[in-house]
PDB file of C-alpha atoms and ligand atoms in Angstrom:
ATOM      1  CA  MET A   1      -2.294   0.714  23.166  1.00 72.00           C
ATOM      2  CA  PRO A   2      -3.887  -1.418  20.447  1.00 91.00           C
ATOM      3  CA  TYR A   3      -3.575  -0.594  16.771  1.00 95.00           C
ATOM      4  CA  GLU A   4      -6.621   1.076  15.272  1.00 96.00           C
ATOM      5  CA  LEU A   5      -8.266   1.233  11.880  1.00 98.00           C
ATOM      6  CA  PRO A   6      -7.561   4.730  10.526  1.00 98.00           C
ATOM      7  CA  PRO A   7     -10.647   6.484   9.177  1.00 97.00           C
ATOM      8  CA  LEU A   8     -10.880   6.691   5.418  1.00 97.00           C
ATOM      9  CA  PRO A   9      -9.920  10.286   4.460  1.00 97.00           C
ATOM     10  CA  TYR A  10     -12.866  10.521   2.000  1.00 98.00           C
ATOM     11  CA  ASP A  11     -16.275   8.903   1.472  1.00 98.00           C
ATOM     12  CA  TYR A  12     -16.576   5.279   0.424  1.00 98.00           C
ATOM     13  CA  ASP A  13     -17.986   6.303  -2.953  1.00 98.00           C
ATOM     14  CA  ALA A  14     -15.464   9.114  -3.513  1.00 98.00           C
ATOM     15  CA  LEU A  15     -13.151   7.143  -5.794  1.00 98.00           C
ATOM     16  CA  GLU A  16     -15.887   6.048  -8.205  1.00 98.00           C
ATOM     17  CA  PRO A  17     -15.869   5.109 -11.007  1.00 98.00           C
ATOM     18  CA  THR A  18     -12.243   3.973 -10.669  1.00 98.00           C
ATOM     19  CA  ILE A  19     -12.914   2.074  -7.432  1.00 98.00           C
ATOM     20  CA  ASP A  20     -16.536   1.259  -6.605  1.00 98.00           C
ATOM     21  CA  GLU A  21     -18.193   1.994  -3.281  1.00 98.00           C
ATOM     22  CA  GLN A  22     -18.826  -1.626  -2.296  1.00 98.00           C
ATOM     23  CA  THR A  23     -15.192  -2.556  -2.897  1.00 98.00           C
ATOM     24  CA  MET A  24     -14.082   0.350  -0.691  1.00 98.00           C
ATOM     25  CA  ARG A  25     -16.520  -0.574   2.087  1.00 98.00           C
ATOM     26  CA  ILE A  26     -15.397  -4.206   2.203  1.00 98.00           C
ATOM     27  CA  HIS A  27     -11.724  -3.381   1.669  1.00 98.00           C
ATOM     28  CA  HIS A  28     -11.505  -0.783   4.442  1.00 98.00           C
ATOM     29  CA  GLY A  29     -14.216  -1.961   6.833  1.00 98.00           C
ATOM     30  CA  LYS A  30     -13.642  -5.725   6.613  1.00 98.00           C
ATOM     31  CA  HIS A  31     -10.191  -6.529   5.214  1.00 98.00           C
ATOM     32  CA  HIS A  32      -8.208  -3.730   6.838  1.00 98.00           C
ATOM     33  CA  GLN A  33     -10.192  -4.081  10.070  1.00 98.00           C
ATOM     34  CA  ALA A  34      -9.334  -7.791  10.149  1.00 98.00           C
ATOM     35  CA  TYR A  35      -5.604  -7.069   9.762  1.00 98.00           C
ATOM     36  CA  VAL A  36      -5.816  -4.652  12.682  1.00 98.00           C
ATOM     37  CA  ASP A  37      -7.787  -7.075  14.866  1.00 97.00           C
ATOM     38  CA  ASN A  38      -5.524 -10.038  14.114  1.00 97.00           C
ATOM     39  CA  LEU A  39      -2.374  -7.974  14.660  1.00 97.00           C
ATOM     40  CA  ASN A  40      -3.692  -6.866  18.044  1.00 96.00           C
ATOM     41  CA  LYS A  41      -4.513 -10.464  18.922  1.00 96.00           C
ATOM     42  CA  ALA A  42      -1.031 -11.631  17.946  1.00 95.00           C
ATOM     43  CA  ILE A  43       0.859  -9.105  20.061  1.00 93.00           C
ATOM     44  CA  ALA A  44      -1.526  -8.740  23.011  1.00 91.00           C
ATOM     45  CA  GLY A  45       0.448  -8.986  26.242  1.00 87.00           C
ATOM     46  CA  THR A  46       3.852  -9.084  24.518  1.00 89.00           C
ATOM     47  CA  GLU A  47       6.604  -6.471  24.677  1.00 88.00           C
ATOM     48  CA  PHE A  48       5.758  -5.524  21.075  1.00 88.00           C
ATOM     49  CA  ASP A  49       2.415  -4.101  22.094  1.00 86.00           C
ATOM     50  CA  GLY A  50       2.299  -0.385  21.312  1.00 80.00           C
ATOM     51  CA  HIS A  51       5.311  -0.061  19.007  1.00 89.00           C
ATOM     52  CA  PRO A  52       4.821   2.120  15.931  1.00 91.00           C
ATOM     53  CA  ILE A  53       3.997  -0.195  13.054  1.00 94.00           C
ATOM     54  CA  GLU A  54       7.060   1.049  11.129  1.00 92.00           C
ATOM     55  CA  SER A  55       9.494  -0.125  13.789  1.00 90.00           C
ATOM     56  CA  LEU A  56       7.570  -3.335  14.424  1.00 93.00           C
ATOM     57  CA  LEU A  57       7.933  -4.322  10.750  1.00 95.00           C
ATOM     58  CA  GLY A  58      11.365  -2.765  10.282  1.00 91.00           C
ATOM     59  CA  GLY A  59      13.824  -3.630  13.002  1.00 84.00           C
ATOM     60  CA  LEU A  60      11.757  -5.728  15.372  1.00 89.00           C
ATOM     61  CA  LEU A  61      10.113  -8.401  13.232  1.00 90.00           C
ATOM     62  CA  ASP A  62      13.021 -10.852  13.535  1.00 90.00           C
ATOM     63  CA  THR A  63      12.812 -10.645  17.321  1.00 91.00           C
ATOM     64  CA  VAL A  64       9.086 -11.475  17.523  1.00 91.00           C
ATOM     65  CA  PRO A  65       8.614 -14.991  18.958  1.00 90.00           C
ATOM     66  CA  GLU A  66       8.560 -17.578  16.203  1.00 91.00           C
ATOM     67  CA  ASP A  67       5.004 -18.728  16.827  1.00 93.00           C
ATOM     68  CA  LYS A  68       3.733 -15.150  16.342  1.00 93.00           C
ATOM     69  CA  GLN A  69       6.013 -14.028  13.544  1.00 94.00           C
ATOM     70  CA  ALA A  70       3.815 -15.073  10.604  1.00 96.00           C
ATOM     71  CA  ALA A  71       0.748 -13.417  12.166  1.00 96.00           C
ATOM     72  CA  VAL A  72       2.644 -10.184  12.808  1.00 95.00           C
ATOM     73  CA  ARG A  73       4.217 -10.223   9.349  1.00 96.00           C
ATOM     74  CA  ASN A  74       0.920 -10.792   7.524  1.00 97.00           C
ATOM     75  CA  ASN A  75      -1.388  -8.651   9.640  1.00 97.00           C
ATOM     76  CA  GLY A  76       1.129  -5.960  10.538  1.00 97.00           C
ATOM     77  CA  GLY A  77       2.060  -5.728   6.870  1.00 98.00           C
ATOM     78  CA  GLY A  78      -1.621  -5.579   5.965  1.00 98.00           C
ATOM     79  CA  HIS A  79      -2.198  -2.766   8.444  1.00 98.00           C
ATOM     80  CA  ALA A  80       0.800  -0.711   7.294  1.00 98.00           C
ATOM     81  CA  ASN A  81       0.175  -1.267   3.586  1.00 98.00           C
ATOM     82  CA  HIS A  82      -3.497  -0.300   3.706  1.00 98.00           C
ATOM     83  CA  SER A  83      -2.892   2.698   5.983  1.00 98.00           C
ATOM     84  CA  LEU A  84      -0.598   4.011   3.238  1.00 98.00           C
ATOM     85  CA  PHE A  85      -2.921   2.962   0.412  1.00 98.00           C
ATOM     86  CA  TRP A  86      -5.888   5.092   1.595  1.00 98.00           C
ATOM     87  CA  GLN A  87      -3.625   8.148   1.875  1.00 98.00           C
ATOM     88  CA  ILE A  88      -2.034   7.940  -1.548  1.00 98.00           C
ATOM     89  CA  MET A  89      -5.406   7.949  -3.283  1.00 98.00           C
ATOM     90  CA  LYS A  90      -7.887  10.837  -3.490  1.00 98.00           C
ATOM     91  CA  PRO A  91     -11.002  11.834  -5.362  1.00 98.00           C
ATOM     92  CA  GLY A  92     -10.061  13.871  -8.413  1.00 96.00           C
ATOM     93  CA  GLY A  93      -6.517  12.534  -8.272  1.00 98.00           C
ATOM     94  CA  GLY A  94      -4.262  11.649 -11.174  1.00 97.00           C
ATOM     95  CA  GLY A  95      -2.235  14.061 -13.243  1.00 97.00           C
ATOM     96  CA  GLU A  96       1.504  14.360 -12.859  1.00 97.00           C
ATOM     97  CA  PRO A  97       3.888  14.504  -9.900  1.00 98.00           C
ATOM     98  CA  THR A  98       5.565  17.845  -9.262  1.00 97.00           C
ATOM     99  CA  GLY A  99       8.746  19.244  -7.729  1.00 96.00           C
ATOM    100  CA  ASP A 100      11.668  17.081  -6.647  1.00 97.00           C
ATOM    101  CA  LEU A 101       9.683  13.858  -6.993  1.00 98.00           C
ATOM    102  CA  ALA A 102       8.935  14.638 -10.633  1.00 98.00           C
ATOM    103  CA  ALA A 103      12.624  15.378 -11.236  1.00 98.00           C
ATOM    104  CA  ALA A 104      13.704  12.124  -9.572  1.00 98.00           C
ATOM    105  CA  ILE A 105      11.191  10.099 -11.594  1.00 98.00           C
ATOM    106  CA  ASN A 106      12.254  11.749 -14.838  1.00 98.00           C
ATOM    107  CA  ASP A 107      15.915  11.077 -14.043  1.00 97.00           C
ATOM    108  CA  LEU A 108      15.298   7.347 -13.699  1.00 97.00           C
ATOM    109  CA  TRP A 109      12.403   6.553 -16.027  1.00 97.00           C
ATOM    110  CA  GLY A 110      12.309   9.502 -18.446  1.00 98.00           C
ATOM    111  CA  ASP A 111       8.691  10.416 -17.730  1.00 97.00           C
ATOM    112  CA  THR A 112       5.736   9.545 -15.515  1.00 98.00           C
ATOM    113  CA  ASP A 113       4.106   7.299 -18.101  1.00 98.00           C
ATOM    114  CA  SER A 114       7.189   5.083 -18.180  1.00 98.00           C
ATOM    115  CA  LEU A 115       7.135   4.815 -14.395  1.00 98.00           C
ATOM    116  CA  LYS A 116       3.456   3.826 -14.518  1.00 98.00           C
ATOM    117  CA  THR A 117       4.151   1.199 -17.164  1.00 98.00           C
ATOM    118  CA  ALA A 118       6.969  -0.301 -15.098  1.00 98.00           C
ATOM    119  CA  MET A 119       4.901  -0.338 -11.896  1.00 98.00           C
ATOM    120  CA  ASN A 120       1.877  -1.826 -13.632  1.00 98.00           C
ATOM    121  CA  ASP A 121       4.092  -4.470 -15.187  1.00 97.00           C
ATOM    122  CA  GLY A 122       5.304  -5.418 -11.707  1.00 97.00           C
ATOM    123  CA  GLY A 123       1.689  -5.669 -10.556  1.00 96.00           C
ATOM    124  CA  VAL A 124       0.560  -7.773 -13.499  1.00 96.00           C
ATOM    125  CA  LYS A 125       3.485 -10.179 -13.100  1.00 97.00           C
ATOM    126  CA  ARG A 126       3.003 -10.589  -9.335  1.00 95.00           C
ATOM    127  CA  PHE A 127       1.577 -14.117  -9.197  1.00 95.00           C
ATOM    128  CA  GLY A 128      -1.284 -14.442  -6.727  1.00 96.00           C
ATOM    129  CA  SER A 129      -1.718 -11.651  -4.186  1.00 97.00           C
ATOM    130  CA  GLY A 130       0.613  -8.784  -3.409  1.00 98.00           C
ATOM    131  CA  TRP A 131       1.614  -5.204  -4.063  1.00 98.00           C
ATOM    132  CA  THR A 132       3.610  -3.216  -6.611  1.00 98.00           C
ATOM    133  CA  TRP A 133       5.740  -0.465  -5.051  1.00 98.00           C
ATOM    134  CA  LEU A 134       7.637   2.761  -5.579  1.00 98.00           C
ATOM    135  CA  VAL A 135      10.051   3.082  -2.645  1.00 98.00           C
ATOM    136  CA  TRP A 136      12.891   5.207  -1.302  1.00 98.00           C
ATOM    137  CA  ASP A 137      15.716   2.731  -0.745  1.00 97.00           C
ATOM    138  CA  GLY A 138      17.969   5.061   1.231  1.00 96.00           C
ATOM    139  CA  THR A 139      19.793   6.457  -1.769  1.00 96.00           C
ATOM    140  CA  GLY A 140      17.161   6.765  -4.477  1.00 97.00           C
ATOM    141  CA  LEU A 141      13.876   5.621  -5.952  1.00 98.00           C
ATOM    142  CA  SER A 142      13.283   1.977  -6.707  1.00 98.00           C
ATOM    143  CA  LEU A 143      10.479  -0.264  -7.982  1.00 98.00           C
ATOM    144  CA  TYR A 144       9.559  -3.816  -7.047  1.00 98.00           C
ATOM    145  CA  SER A 145       6.620  -5.977  -6.080  1.00 98.00           C
ATOM    146  CA  THR A 146       6.047  -7.983  -2.908  1.00 98.00           C
ATOM    147  CA  PRO A 147       3.969 -11.118  -2.229  1.00 98.00           C
ATOM    148  CA  ASN A 148       1.056 -11.274   0.229  1.00 98.00           C
ATOM    149  CA  GLN A 149       1.172  -8.341   2.682  1.00 98.00           C
ATOM    150  CA  ASP A 150       4.958  -8.012   2.786  1.00 98.00           C
ATOM    151  CA  SER A 151       5.924  -4.371   3.226  1.00 98.00           C
ATOM    152  CA  PRO A 152       9.000  -2.512   1.930  1.00 98.00           C
ATOM    153  CA  LEU A 153       9.542  -1.626   5.612  1.00 97.00           C
ATOM    154  CA  MET A 154      10.631  -5.249   6.095  1.00 96.00           C
ATOM    155  CA  GLN A 155      13.698  -4.564   3.953  1.00 95.00           C
ATOM    156  CA  ASP A 156      14.306  -1.115   5.451  1.00 95.00           C
ATOM    157  CA  ASP A 157      12.904   0.763   2.459  1.00 97.00           C
ATOM    158  CA  VAL A 158      10.369   3.567   2.749  1.00 97.00           C
ATOM    159  CA  PRO A 159       7.169   2.852   0.810  1.00 98.00           C
ATOM    160  CA  LEU A 160       6.094   5.943  -1.145  1.00 98.00           C
ATOM    161  CA  LEU A 161       3.398   4.532  -3.418  1.00 98.00           C
ATOM    162  CA  GLY A 162       1.934   1.036  -3.417  1.00 98.00           C
ATOM    163  CA  ILE A 163      -0.853  -0.474  -5.471  1.00 98.00           C
ATOM    164  CA  ASP A 164      -2.786  -3.353  -3.934  1.00 98.00           C
ATOM    165  CA  VAL A 165      -3.142  -6.161  -6.492  1.00 98.00           C
ATOM    166  CA  TRP A 166      -5.059  -8.579  -4.273  1.00 98.00           C
ATOM    167  CA  GLU A 167      -8.287  -9.586  -6.020  1.00 98.00           C
ATOM    168  CA  HIS A 168     -10.267  -8.027  -3.145  1.00 98.00           C
ATOM    169  CA  ALA A 169      -8.984  -4.619  -4.320  1.00 98.00           C
ATOM    170  CA  TYR A 170     -10.551  -4.809  -7.782  1.00 98.00           C
ATOM    171  CA  TYR A 171     -12.572  -7.950  -8.468  1.00 98.00           C
ATOM    172  CA  LEU A 172     -16.115  -6.519  -8.175  1.00 98.00           C
ATOM    173  CA  SER A 173     -15.499  -3.996 -10.948  1.00 98.00           C
ATOM    174  CA  TYR A 174     -12.684  -5.523 -12.956  1.00 98.00           C
ATOM    175  CA  GLN A 175     -13.035  -9.290 -12.341  1.00 97.00           C
ATOM    176  CA  ASN A 176      -9.967 -10.986 -13.826  1.00 96.00           C
ATOM    177  CA  ARG A 177      -8.776  -7.847 -15.641  1.00 97.00           C
ATOM    178  CA  ARG A 178      -5.967  -6.818 -13.312  1.00 97.00           C
ATOM    179  CA  PRO A 179      -4.202  -4.825 -16.075  1.00 98.00           C
ATOM    180  CA  ASP A 180      -7.346  -2.689 -16.563  1.00 98.00           C
ATOM    181  CA  TYR A 181      -7.528  -1.989 -12.835  1.00 98.00           C
ATOM    182  CA  LEU A 182      -3.865  -1.002 -12.765  1.00 98.00           C
ATOM    183  CA  SER A 183      -4.249   1.356 -15.738  1.00 98.00           C
ATOM    184  CA  ALA A 184      -7.339   2.980 -14.207  1.00 98.00           C
ATOM    185  CA  TRP A 185      -5.837   3.226 -10.710  1.00 98.00           C
ATOM    186  CA  TRP A 186      -3.658   6.191 -11.695  1.00 98.00           C
ATOM    187  CA  ASN A 187      -6.834   8.291 -12.031  1.00 98.00           C
ATOM    188  CA  VAL A 188      -7.030   8.382  -8.237  1.00 98.00           C
ATOM    189  CA  VAL A 189      -3.337   8.657  -7.309  1.00 98.00           C
ATOM    190  CA  ASN A 190      -2.604  11.451  -4.816  1.00 98.00           C
ATOM    191  CA  TRP A 191       0.738  12.754  -6.105  1.00 98.00           C
ATOM    192  CA  ASP A 192       0.899  15.479  -3.455  1.00 98.00           C
ATOM    193  CA  GLU A 193       0.918  12.846  -0.727  1.00 98.00           C
ATOM    194  CA  VAL A 194       3.512  10.729  -2.558  1.00 98.00           C
ATOM    195  CA  GLY A 195       5.678  13.821  -3.016  1.00 98.00           C
ATOM    196  CA  LYS A 196       5.377  14.678   0.667  1.00 98.00           C
ATOM    197  CA  ARG A 197       6.496  11.170   1.625  1.00 98.00           C
ATOM    198  CA  PHE A 198       9.410  11.413  -0.809  1.00 98.00           C
ATOM    199  CA  ASP A 199      10.571  14.695   0.749  1.00 97.00           C
ATOM    200  CA  GLU A 200      10.283  13.248   4.277  1.00 97.00           C
ATOM    201  CA  ALA A 201      12.118  10.048   3.364  1.00 97.00           C
ATOM    202  CA  ARG A 202      15.030  11.934   1.813  1.00 95.00           C
ATOM    203  CA  ALA A 203      15.312  14.278   4.785  1.00 92.00           C
ATOM    204  CA  SER A 204      15.482  11.510   7.394  1.00 83.00           C
TER     205      SER A 204
HETATM  206 MN1  LIG B   1      -6.091  -4.994   0.266  1.00 64.38          MN
END
């Protein structure tokens, strides 16, 4: 069973003006599609065909044959990261987290704005391409950034919220102004989805 590009849960222009329609079309239809296609190519005919992407990147990556490991890491990571990314954004997003997630964030960072500042800082400082993450590390919330398409799943953490800081995610509207993109991105965050993932991660 090959991996498939998940449909975008809203229209390509739904996140404007924060993220422009053309960026969304290329990002989802070309970049994400390419990760899916190249992942399928890498594992076609191997025993790893058909594993849920979470287990492929979590426990199994080290056992993938060496000549396929980089392709699975990069394209499998790209597939997992973007599948999450589309879900944790929504038109008319933003605002504040609620419930247990809000309490956990306030415990660690004091308030949501401080969390945003810390995450954006991780994104700005990530040299080259990568992601800045809020994760569940098994005992609590944690923040870090990863290079390329590396996923928190690769270190057995559960990604709750990740912001793509590859230039393809923002360059058409923001050019070299990555900090402006990161500040604006929070206008489309889907806190309900992040909160749902937090509750699921803690319960498992
Ligand atoms: Mn991307």
